[in-house]
Short mmCIF file of C-alpha atoms in Angstrom, two decimals:
data_model
loop_
_atom_site.label_atom_id
_atom_site.label_comp_id
_atom_site.label_asym_id
_atom_site.label_seq_id
_atom_site.Cartn_x
_atom_site.Cartn_y
_atom_site.Cartn_z
CA MET A 215 -0.07 -0.16 -0.08
CA ILE A 216 1.48 3.25 -1.01
CA ALA A 217 1.77 5.34 2.30
CA SER A 218 -0.58 8.21 3.59
CA LYS A 219 2.01 10.83 2.90
CA PHE A 220 1.23 10.16 -0.90
CA ALA A 221 0.04 13.75 -1.67
CA THR A 222 -3.36 12.47 -3.73
CA GLU A 223 -4.98 16.26 -3.50
CA SER A 224 -1.62 17.66 -5.39
CA LYS A 225 -0.92 14.86 -7.46
CA THR A 226 -4.48 15.20 -8.80
CA ALA A 227 -4.86 19.05 -9.12
CA ALA A 228 -6.09 19.86 -12.81
CA GLY A 229 -3.03 22.35 -12.95
CA TYR A 230 -0.75 19.41 -12.17
CA LEU A 231 -1.94 16.56 -13.58
CA ASP A 232 -3.73 17.75 -16.65
CA VAL A 233 -1.06 20.57 -17.73
CA ALA A 234 2.34 20.39 -15.76
CA ALA A 235 2.86 16.57 -15.49
CA ASN A 236 1.13 15.77 -18.74
CA ALA A 237 3.92 16.59 -21.46
CA HIS A 238 5.97 14.44 -23.21
CA GLY A 239 3.72 11.84 -24.67
CA GLU A 240 6.03 10.86 -27.40
CA GLU A 241 8.90 9.62 -24.96
CA LYS A 242 6.47 8.44 -22.14
CA GLY A 243 4.93 6.13 -25.08
CA TYR A 244 7.97 5.57 -27.16
CA LEU A 245 8.95 2.00 -25.53
CA ALA A 246 5.33 0.94 -25.51
CA TYR A 247 4.80 1.34 -28.93
CA GLN A 248 8.16 -0.29 -30.00
CA ALA A 249 7.06 -3.21 -27.87
CA LEU A 250 3.60 -3.58 -29.59
CA GLN A 251 5.27 -3.65 -32.75
CA ARG A 252 7.09 -6.92 -31.35
CA VAL A 253 3.90 -8.65 -30.02
CA GLU A 254 2.74 -11.16 -32.76
CA ARG A 255 -0.95 -11.63 -31.09
CA ASP A 256 -3.80 -10.44 -33.08
CA ARG A 257 -5.15 -8.38 -30.14
CA PRO A 258 -2.73 -7.35 -27.81
CA ARG A 259 -3.06 -6.67 -24.21
CA LEU A 260 -1.17 -3.55 -22.92
CA VAL A 261 -1.11 -2.37 -19.39
CA GLU A 262 -0.17 1.42 -18.42
CA ILE A 263 0.52 2.12 -14.63
CA GLY A 264 0.20 5.50 -13.63
CA PRO A 265 -1.19 7.50 -16.89
CA GLY A 266 -1.42 10.55 -15.25
CA GLY A 267 -2.69 13.05 -17.68
CA GLY A 268 -2.94 10.55 -20.44
CA SER A 269 -0.30 12.03 -22.85
CA ALA A 270 1.19 8.60 -23.68
CA VAL A 271 -2.37 7.15 -24.21
CA THR A 272 -3.31 10.28 -27.00
CA PHE A 273 0.64 9.38 -28.39
CA LEU A 274 -0.48 5.68 -28.65
CA ALA A 275 -3.96 6.38 -30.26
CA SER A 276 -2.28 8.77 -32.72
CA ARG A 277 0.32 5.97 -33.86
CA LEU A 278 -2.30 3.02 -34.11
CA ALA A 279 -4.52 5.46 -36.00
CA ALA A 280 -2.12 6.22 -38.50
CA GLY A 281 -1.85 2.64 -39.44
CA GLY A 282 1.87 2.19 -38.04
CA HIS A 283 1.09 -1.07 -36.14
CA GLY A 284 -0.32 -4.13 -37.45
CA HIS A 285 -2.90 -4.47 -34.83
CA ARG A 286 -5.40 -1.71 -34.54
CA ASN A 287 -7.68 -3.52 -31.94
CA VAL A 288 -5.58 -2.86 -28.78
CA ASN A 289 -6.92 -3.90 -25.26
CA LEU A 290 -5.48 -0.97 -22.86
CA THR A 291 -5.92 -1.31 -19.50
CA LEU A 292 -4.99 1.92 -16.97
CA VAL A 293 -4.20 1.35 -13.48
CA GLU A 294 -4.36 4.63 -11.48
CA VAL A 295 -3.94 5.39 -7.49
CA PRO A 296 -7.16 5.87 -5.81
CA GLY A 297 -8.55 9.27 -5.95
CA VAL A 298 -6.06 10.58 -8.69
CA VAL A 299 -8.61 12.03 -11.54
CA SER A 300 -7.66 13.50 -14.65
CA THR A 301 -10.14 15.34 -17.17
CA SER A 302 -7.39 14.95 -19.85
CA LEU A 303 -7.20 11.43 -19.11
CA HIS A 304 -10.63 10.77 -20.16
CA GLN A 305 -10.25 12.72 -23.22
CA ALA A 306 -7.24 10.69 -23.85
CA MET A 307 -9.24 7.47 -23.50
CA ALA A 308 -12.04 8.24 -25.75
CA GLU A 309 -9.48 9.08 -28.33
CA PHE A 310 -8.15 5.42 -27.81
CA GLY A 311 -11.15 3.97 -27.79
CA LYS A 312 -11.07 4.51 -31.73
CA VAL A 313 -8.41 2.34 -32.24
CA GLY A 314 -8.86 -0.27 -29.62
CA THR A 315 -10.61 -0.98 -26.16
CA CYS A 316 -9.40 1.33 -22.85
CA ASP A 317 -10.67 0.75 -19.40
CA LEU A 318 -9.46 2.13 -16.21
CA VAL A 319 -9.16 0.21 -12.84
CA THR A 320 -7.96 2.10 -9.66
CA GLY A 321 -5.36 0.69 -7.20
CA PHE A 322 -1.61 0.63 -6.46
CA ALA A 323 1.31 -0.19 -8.40
CA GLN A 324 2.38 -3.08 -5.90
CA ASP A 325 -0.97 -4.57 -6.22
CA ILE A 326 -1.11 -5.25 -10.02
CA GLY A 327 -1.10 -9.09 -9.73
CA THR A 328 -4.37 -8.74 -8.32
CA LEU A 329 -5.69 -5.81 -10.35
CA VAL A 330 -4.93 -7.50 -13.79
CA THR A 331 -6.02 -11.11 -13.57
CA ASP A 332 -5.25 -12.24 -17.29
CA PRO A 333 -1.76 -12.38 -18.43
CA VAL A 334 -0.66 -9.23 -20.47
CA ASP A 335 1.74 -8.73 -23.34
CA VAL A 336 3.01 -5.35 -22.28
CA ILE A 337 3.19 -2.98 -19.39
CA SER A 338 4.27 0.46 -19.43
CA ALA A 339 5.16 2.60 -16.34
CA SER A 340 6.36 6.55 -16.53
CA ALA A 341 7.80 8.31 -13.59
CA LEU A 342 6.43 5.77 -11.46
CA MET A 343 9.33 3.57 -9.82
CA HIS A 344 10.44 6.61 -8.01
CA GLU A 345 7.06 7.25 -6.46
CA VAL A 346 6.96 3.28 -5.49
CA TYR A 347 10.05 3.87 -3.92
CA SER A 348 9.38 6.86 -2.07
CA TYR A 349 5.68 5.88 -0.95
CA GLY A 350 5.64 2.14 -1.32
CA GLY A 351 8.33 1.09 1.30
CA GLY A 352 11.48 2.13 -0.31
CA TYR A 353 13.39 -0.86 -1.93
CA ALA A 354 11.58 -3.64 -0.40
CA GLY A 355 8.23 -2.11 -2.19
CA LEU A 356 10.16 -1.67 -5.34
CA HIS A 357 11.59 -5.15 -5.37
CA SER A 358 8.22 -6.62 -4.38
CA MET A 359 6.70 -5.02 -7.42
CA ILE A 360 9.43 -6.49 -9.71
CA ARG A 361 8.72 -9.81 -8.52
CA THR A 362 5.03 -9.21 -9.45
CA ILE A 363 5.45 -8.19 -13.07
CA PRO A 364 6.67 -11.38 -14.54
CA ILE A 365 3.69 -12.79 -13.09
CA VAL A 366 1.29 -10.41 -14.80
CA LEU A 367 3.36 -10.63 -18.13
CA ARG A 368 3.03 -13.60 -20.74
CA GLU A 369 6.45 -15.34 -21.34
CA GLY A 370 8.03 -13.13 -23.97
CA GLY A 371 6.01 -10.02 -22.84
CA LEU A 372 7.66 -6.70 -22.38
CA PHE A 373 8.11 -3.83 -19.62
CA ALA A 374 8.53 -0.27 -20.70
CA TYR A 375 10.12 1.88 -18.17
CA ARG A 376 10.56 5.57 -17.72
CA ASP A 377 11.95 7.59 -15.19
CA VAL A 378 14.51 10.09 -14.04
CA TYR A 379 18.38 8.96 -15.07
CA ALA A 380 20.33 8.92 -12.16
CA VAL A 381 24.39 9.32 -12.96
CA ASP A 382 27.02 8.45 -14.82
CA GLY A 383 28.91 6.43 -12.23
CA GLY A 384 29.07 3.04 -10.18
CA SER A 385 27.06 3.96 -7.47
CA LEU A 386 24.76 6.88 -6.23
CA HIS A 387 27.04 6.54 -3.07
CA ASP A 388 30.31 7.41 -4.48
CA ARG A 389 31.18 10.76 -2.98
CA ALA A 390 31.68 13.85 -4.60
CA VAL A 391 32.26 17.51 -3.85
CA GLN A 392 29.66 20.10 -5.14
CA THR A 393 29.83 24.17 -4.84
CA TYR A 394 27.03 26.66 -4.82
CA GLY A 395 27.42 30.02 -5.10
CA ALA A 396 24.31 31.31 -6.78
CA LYS A 397 21.79 33.06 -4.31
CA SER A 398 18.93 31.37 -5.14
CA TRP A 399 20.71 27.79 -4.85
CA VAL A 400 22.33 28.50 -1.56
CA GLN A 401 18.61 29.65 -0.13
CA PHE A 402 17.24 26.40 -1.79
CA LEU A 403 19.74 24.16 -0.29
CA ARG A 404 19.14 26.04 3.22
CA MET A 405 15.37 25.29 2.76
CA PHE A 406 15.15 21.71 1.28
CA LEU A 407 18.10 19.66 2.06
CA PRO A 408 17.81 19.48 5.92
CA GLN A 409 14.15 18.74 5.68
CA TYR A 410 14.94 15.92 2.84
CA LEU A 411 17.71 14.15 4.89
CA ARG A 412 15.51 14.21 7.73
CA GLU A 413 11.97 13.00 6.12
CA GLY A 414 12.29 12.14 2.68
CA THR A 415 12.39 8.12 1.74
CA HIS A 416 16.36 8.00 0.76
CA PRO A 417 19.16 5.52 1.15
CA TYR A 418 21.77 7.58 2.28
CA HIS A 419 22.22 6.34 5.82
CA GLY A 420 25.62 4.45 5.73
CA GLU A 421 28.57 5.75 7.92
CA HIS A 422 30.12 6.77 4.57
CA ASP A 423 27.01 8.77 3.38
CA GLU A 424 27.39 11.71 5.92
CA VAL A 425 26.71 15.15 4.45
CA ILE A 426 29.48 17.34 5.21
CA VAL A 427 28.79 21.49 4.87
CA ARG A 428 31.43 24.04 4.89
CA GLN A 429 31.08 27.83 4.80
CA ASP A 430 33.71 30.56 5.51
CA SER A 431 36.23 27.56 5.72
CA ARG A 432 34.59 25.47 8.77
CA ILE A 433 32.26 22.61 8.96
CA ILE A 434 28.82 23.34 9.98
CA PRO A 435 25.28 21.45 10.43
CA VAL A 436 23.38 20.95 7.13
CA ASP A 437 20.55 22.76 8.84
CA GLU A 438 22.61 25.99 9.68
CA ILE A 439 23.32 26.84 5.96
CA ALA A 440 23.81 30.66 5.58
CA ASN A 441 22.80 32.92 2.94
CA GLY A 442 25.27 35.33 1.52
CA THR A 443 28.20 33.10 0.93
CA HIS A 444 29.32 30.05 -1.13
CA VAL A 445 28.60 26.72 0.30
CA PHE A 446 30.86 23.71 -0.22
CA ILE A 447 29.54 20.45 0.45
CA SER A 448 30.88 16.61 0.42
CA ALA A 449 28.45 14.15 0.17
CA PRO A 450 27.25 11.18 -2.25
CA ILE A 451 26.54 11.95 -5.29
CA GLY A 452 23.17 10.94 -5.33
CA ILE A 453 22.30 13.64 -2.79
CA PHE A 454 23.40 16.09 -5.40
CA ARG A 455 21.14 14.50 -8.02
CA GLU A 456 18.46 14.93 -5.46
CA VAL A 457 19.29 18.51 -4.78
CA GLN A 458 19.46 19.46 -8.60
CA ARG A 459 16.28 17.51 -9.68
CA HIS A 460 14.23 19.17 -6.92
CA TYR A 461 15.43 22.67 -7.56
CA ILE A 462 14.36 22.46 -11.30
CA THR A 463 11.14 20.81 -10.53
CA LEU A 464 10.61 23.82 -8.06
CA ARG A 465 11.46 26.54 -10.68
CA ASP A 466 8.98 24.87 -13.07
CA HIS A 467 6.20 24.78 -10.49
CA VAL A 468 6.91 28.69 -9.23
CA TRP A 469 6.78 29.70 -13.13
CA ARG A 470 3.57 28.00 -13.28
CA SER A 471 2.07 29.62 -10.31
CA GLY A 472 2.56 32.93 -11.95
CA VAL A 473 4.03 34.18 -8.40
CA LEU A 474 7.13 35.49 -9.91
CA GLY A 475 5.24 38.19 -11.93
CA PHE A 476 5.39 35.95 -15.37
CA VAL A 477 4.43 32.74 -16.80
CA PRO A 478 6.21 31.26 -19.67
CA VAL A 479 4.92 28.83 -22.02
CA LEU A 480 6.09 25.21 -21.07
CA ASP A 481 3.62 23.37 -23.23
CA GLY A 482 2.91 23.30 -26.93
CA GLN A 483 4.40 24.59 -30.08
CA LEU A 484 5.68 28.09 -28.42
CA ALA A 485 7.64 26.01 -25.68
CA SER A 486 9.95 24.61 -28.41
CA ASP A 487 11.06 27.81 -30.09
CA TRP A 488 14.70 26.65 -30.29
CA ILE A 489 17.52 29.13 -31.20
CA ASP A 490 19.79 26.12 -30.92
CA ALA A 491 17.81 22.95 -30.16
CA LYS A 492 21.18 20.95 -30.36
CA THR A 493 22.75 23.33 -27.22
CA GLY A 494 19.53 23.52 -25.57
CA HIS A 495 19.26 27.48 -26.37
CA LYS A 496 15.57 28.71 -26.80
CA ARG A 497 13.71 31.74 -27.07
CA VAL A 498 11.13 31.84 -23.95
CA HIS A 499 7.44 33.11 -24.55
CA TYR A 500 6.04 34.62 -21.60
CA ARG A 501 2.82 36.58 -20.02
CA LEU A 502 3.13 38.92 -17.38
CA THR A 503 1.00 38.26 -14.13
CA ASP A 504 -0.65 40.65 -11.52
CA THR A 505 1.84 39.81 -8.79
CA ASP A 506 2.42 42.96 -6.59
CA TRP A 507 5.26 41.84 -4.16
CA LEU A 508 8.13 41.94 -6.38
CA PRO A 509 10.06 45.19 -6.62
CA ILE A 510 9.22 47.02 -9.68
CA SER A 511 12.95 47.12 -10.75
CA GLN A 512 12.30 43.23 -11.33
CA LYS A 513 9.64 43.61 -13.84
CA THR A 514 10.95 46.28 -15.58
CA MET A 515 14.42 44.81 -16.08
CA MET A 516 12.82 41.86 -17.72
CA LEU A 517 10.61 43.95 -20.02
CA ALA A 518 13.46 46.25 -21.15
CA LEU A 519 15.18 42.83 -22.31
CA SER A 520 12.04 41.53 -24.27
CA GLU A 521 10.11 41.86 -27.15
CA ARG A 522 6.37 42.00 -28.05
CA TYR A 523 5.30 39.06 -29.54
CA ALA A 524 1.31 39.01 -30.50
CA ASP A 525 -0.32 39.11 -27.08
CA HIS A 526 2.70 38.27 -25.12
CA TYR A 527 6.27 38.85 -25.02
CA THR A 528 9.43 36.90 -25.94
CA VAL A 529 13.01 36.86 -24.78
CA ASP A 530 16.23 35.18 -24.89
CA GLY A 531 16.35 31.93 -22.85
CA ASP A 532 19.68 32.64 -20.85
CA ILE A 533 18.37 36.12 -20.19
CA PHE A 534 14.93 34.80 -18.93
CA ASP A 535 16.90 32.01 -16.39
CA GLN A 536 18.87 34.91 -15.05
CA CYS A 537 16.05 36.77 -14.35
CA THR A 538 14.25 33.62 -12.95
CA ASP A 539 17.05 33.22 -10.49
CA ILE A 540 16.79 36.83 -9.21
CA ALA A 541 13.00 36.38 -8.70
CA LEU A 542 13.37 32.83 -7.26
CA SER A 543 15.93 34.20 -4.65
CA GLN A 544 13.37 36.90 -3.69
CA PHE A 545 10.45 34.03 -3.74
CA LEU A 546 12.58 31.77 -1.41
CA ALA A 547 13.30 34.72 1.04
CA SER A 548 9.63 35.30 1.35
CA ALA A 549 8.80 31.78 1.76
CA GLU A 550 11.47 31.32 4.30
CA VAL A 551 9.40 33.61 6.42
CA CYS A 552 6.20 32.64 5.76
CA GLU A 553 4.97 35.47 3.76
CA GLY A 554 1.61 35.00 1.98
CA GLU A 555 1.30 33.52 -1.35
CA CYS A 556 5.15 32.82 -1.69
CA GLN A 557 4.80 30.41 1.42
CA GLU A 558 1.79 28.85 -0.11
CA VAL A 559 3.33 28.06 -3.65
CA TRP A 560 6.28 26.59 -1.77
CA GLU A 561 4.27 24.34 0.61
CA HIS A 562 2.22 22.98 -2.38
CA TRP A 563 5.44 22.06 -3.98
CA ASN A 564 6.74 20.39 -0.86
CA THR A 565 3.86 18.46 -0.09
CA ARG A 566 3.70 17.15 -3.80
CA GLU A 567 7.49 16.60 -4.42
CA GLY A 568 9.55 17.79 -1.54
CA ARG A 569 10.27 14.45 -0.18
CA GLU A 570 10.40 12.18 -3.14
CA THR A 571 13.50 10.61 -4.14
CA TYR A 572 14.06 10.98 -7.80
CA ALA A 573 16.95 8.62 -8.51
CA TYR A 574 17.78 5.82 -6.40
CA MET A 575 19.52 3.63 -8.92
CA THR A 576 22.38 4.10 -11.45
CA VAL A 577 21.63 1.80 -15.13
CA ASP A 578 23.88 -0.51 -13.80
CA THR A 579 22.27 -1.19 -10.46
CA LEU A 580 18.72 -1.03 -12.03
CA LEU A 581 19.42 -3.45 -14.62
CA ALA A 582 20.94 -6.23 -12.05
CA THR A 583 18.11 -5.50 -9.90
CA PHE A 584 15.27 -6.07 -12.58
CA ALA A 585 16.94 -9.23 -13.27
CA VAL A 586 17.74 -10.48 -9.86
CA SER A 587 14.12 -9.58 -8.34
CA SER A 588 12.41 -10.92 -11.14
CA THR A 589 13.74 -14.47 -11.06
CA GLU A 590 12.68 -14.68 -7.27
CA SER A 591 8.93 -14.43 -8.45
CA ASN A 592 6.45 -16.89 -7.24
CA GLN A 593 5.56 -18.91 -10.43
CA ASP A 594 6.05 -22.31 -11.95
CA ASN A 595 7.83 -21.09 -15.21
CA ARG A 596 10.57 -19.21 -14.08
CA THR A 597 11.52 -15.92 -15.98
CA VAL A 598 14.04 -12.94 -15.79
CA LEU A 599 13.48 -9.33 -16.96
CA MET A 600 16.16 -8.33 -19.10
CA PRO A 601 16.84 -6.05 -22.26
CA VAL A 602 17.40 -8.33 -25.10
CA GLN A 603 18.73 -5.57 -27.55
CA VAL A 604 21.30 -2.81 -26.81
CA GLU A 605 18.71 -0.51 -28.22
CA ASP A 606 16.57 -1.45 -25.47
CA VAL A 607 18.21 0.85 -23.29
CA VAL A 608 17.82 4.62 -24.38
CA GLN A 609 18.72 8.01 -22.45
CA ARG A 610 17.02 11.17 -23.64
CA ASP A 611 18.97 14.48 -22.30
CA ARG A 612 17.16 17.52 -21.17
CA SER A 613 19.25 19.88 -23.38
CA TYR A 614 17.60 23.09 -22.08
CA TYR A 615 18.04 21.97 -18.44
CA ASN A 616 21.84 20.94 -19.21
CA ARG A 617 22.36 24.28 -20.68
CA TYR A 618 20.99 26.22 -17.68
CA LEU A 619 22.65 23.82 -15.06
CA ARG A 620 26.08 24.24 -16.85
CA ARG A 621 25.70 27.85 -16.37
CA ALA A 622 24.26 27.67 -12.48
CA LEU A 623 26.67 25.28 -11.27
CA PRO A 624 30.41 24.63 -11.63
CA ASN A 625 30.16 21.00 -12.13
CA PRO A 626 26.44 19.93 -12.73
CA LEU A 627 25.26 16.21 -13.17
CA ARG A 628 23.70 15.27 -16.51
CA ASP A 629 19.50 15.76 -16.46
CA ALA A 630 17.90 13.07 -18.74
CA LYS A 631 15.16 10.70 -18.80
CA GLN A 632 16.36 6.70 -18.55
CA LEU A 633 14.26 4.35 -20.78
CA VAL A 634 14.36 0.50 -20.47
CA LEU A 635 12.64 -2.21 -22.51
CA PHE A 636 12.57 -5.39 -20.53
CA SER A 637 11.73 -8.36 -22.01
CA ASN A 638 10.12 -11.46 -19.95
CA ILE A 639 12.32 -14.27 -20.93
CA PRO A 640 11.76 -17.88 -19.87
CA LEU A 641 15.11 -19.14 -18.17
CA THR A 642 14.76 -22.42 -20.50
CA ASP A 643 15.30 -20.07 -23.61
CA SER A 644 19.04 -19.96 -24.02
CA ASP A 645 19.05 -17.99 -26.93
CA ALA A 646 17.16 -15.14 -25.73
CA LEU A 647 19.46 -15.28 -22.47
CA GLN A 648 22.55 -14.96 -24.41
CA SER A 649 21.32 -12.15 -26.40
CA ALA A 650 19.93 -10.42 -22.98
CA MET A 651 23.67 -10.83 -21.35
CA HIS A 652 25.12 -9.40 -24.58
CA SER A 653 23.27 -6.21 -24.57
CA VAL A 654 23.69 -5.56 -20.90
CA GLN A 655 27.50 -5.76 -21.30
CA GLN A 656 28.01 -2.09 -21.94
CA TRP A 657 25.69 -0.88 -18.90
CA CYS A 658 26.77 -3.23 -16.32
CA SER A 659 29.96 -3.64 -14.16
CA ARG A 660 31.45 -7.37 -14.01
CA ALA A 661 30.10 -7.53 -10.27
CA ASN A 662 26.42 -6.94 -11.47
CA LEU A 663 27.03 -9.02 -14.56
CA ALA A 664 27.90 -11.96 -12.37
CA ARG A 665 24.92 -11.42 -10.27
CA MET A 666 22.68 -11.60 -13.05
CA TYR A 667 24.50 -14.76 -14.41
CA SER A 668 23.96 -16.54 -10.95
CA ALA A 669 20.58 -15.49 -10.52
CA VAL A 670 19.45 -16.87 -14.13
CA ASN A 671 21.50 -20.06 -13.56
CA THR A 672 20.15 -20.59 -9.84
CA GLY A 673 16.92 -19.95 -11.02
CA GLY A 674 16.64 -22.00 -14.20
#
């Protein structure tokens, strides 16, 4: 059962579920669509866990309607947390009804074995696994869910997974040093990091996971970070991934709220007005809001650097980011002393996402965990979840965020999404197992390859 701290009200708010969390439909549905093309059954069964606002459902409906798949009559089942309701999801379901059947069941991801009783061909989950980890019992809940997936899938079925990319390294517990000098980042550290370490579900509890903070050449407690001077932190690299990803999600949340005096266009065609897409340099379109707590100088600075465009304004993305961080610094200062609208916006974000852990496994550990845990599944005909082709493991960079992070931090971590297509391979299928072991060699360490090899041979 997902814990009671799951912020159902915030997660289902129309401004979040139908808008903020309802983008990247092509990316969310990409692997599911690839998986359907490998299914030879006339009426394939697909299950999506946590469909949210339905962007992946809409993408799949459009692709299937265009005739890009041999099966037009796909049977789609959506599994959503009780109480999470989305208007856009119901619209997406209606669209999918034109190319197949679509039904919605409520329940928790960990209970998929009882929610879906007949074997399915494809299971898809996007930005879900970190929520299972954060609210469903940490690693124990995650491993339990992985053991259930092979029971629900047919032999040879596929599980399409998408979530936050971790780090390019062997372990999230490897120590690193990060420097924070920008005012808004220091303020964010001061407000976010002590709470996350104290209340968040995270794996950084070992002796070597201590977070050591230095300011003015002396070690200080993490909850005594002061504004106005650089912060030097030595910690597991996973901690820096959490700080960086949470800052980005807060920035997007504050943008959408309009509390900074402007709302950028974050969705649709105007959001992809690239000056140079490869480097992440974009032109930002925005509208002014009637927020009156910001100094006049802050508003006029942005306008002086912008141009009119129809009924709104447009400005260079790098300039927009600089202005945002100045305004965000003022926002955080007001939120920290509990001032009106700023505090409300902060608390709304904090309730929804402030205690979640976004990255909890490197791709090396992820692949090994799925392989080992799936062989422990309670079924007669044992199977293992592994990618069978090299191209079944995909990383999608966030070029705009990476450009911003390179300007904001001395040594930022790569911001990206991790996509993996797992096949449910019978342990008796030596040819598929050989292909799978070959495909994971470029991603996994020798130690984890040995774990996977041992699990497959012990299970089979």
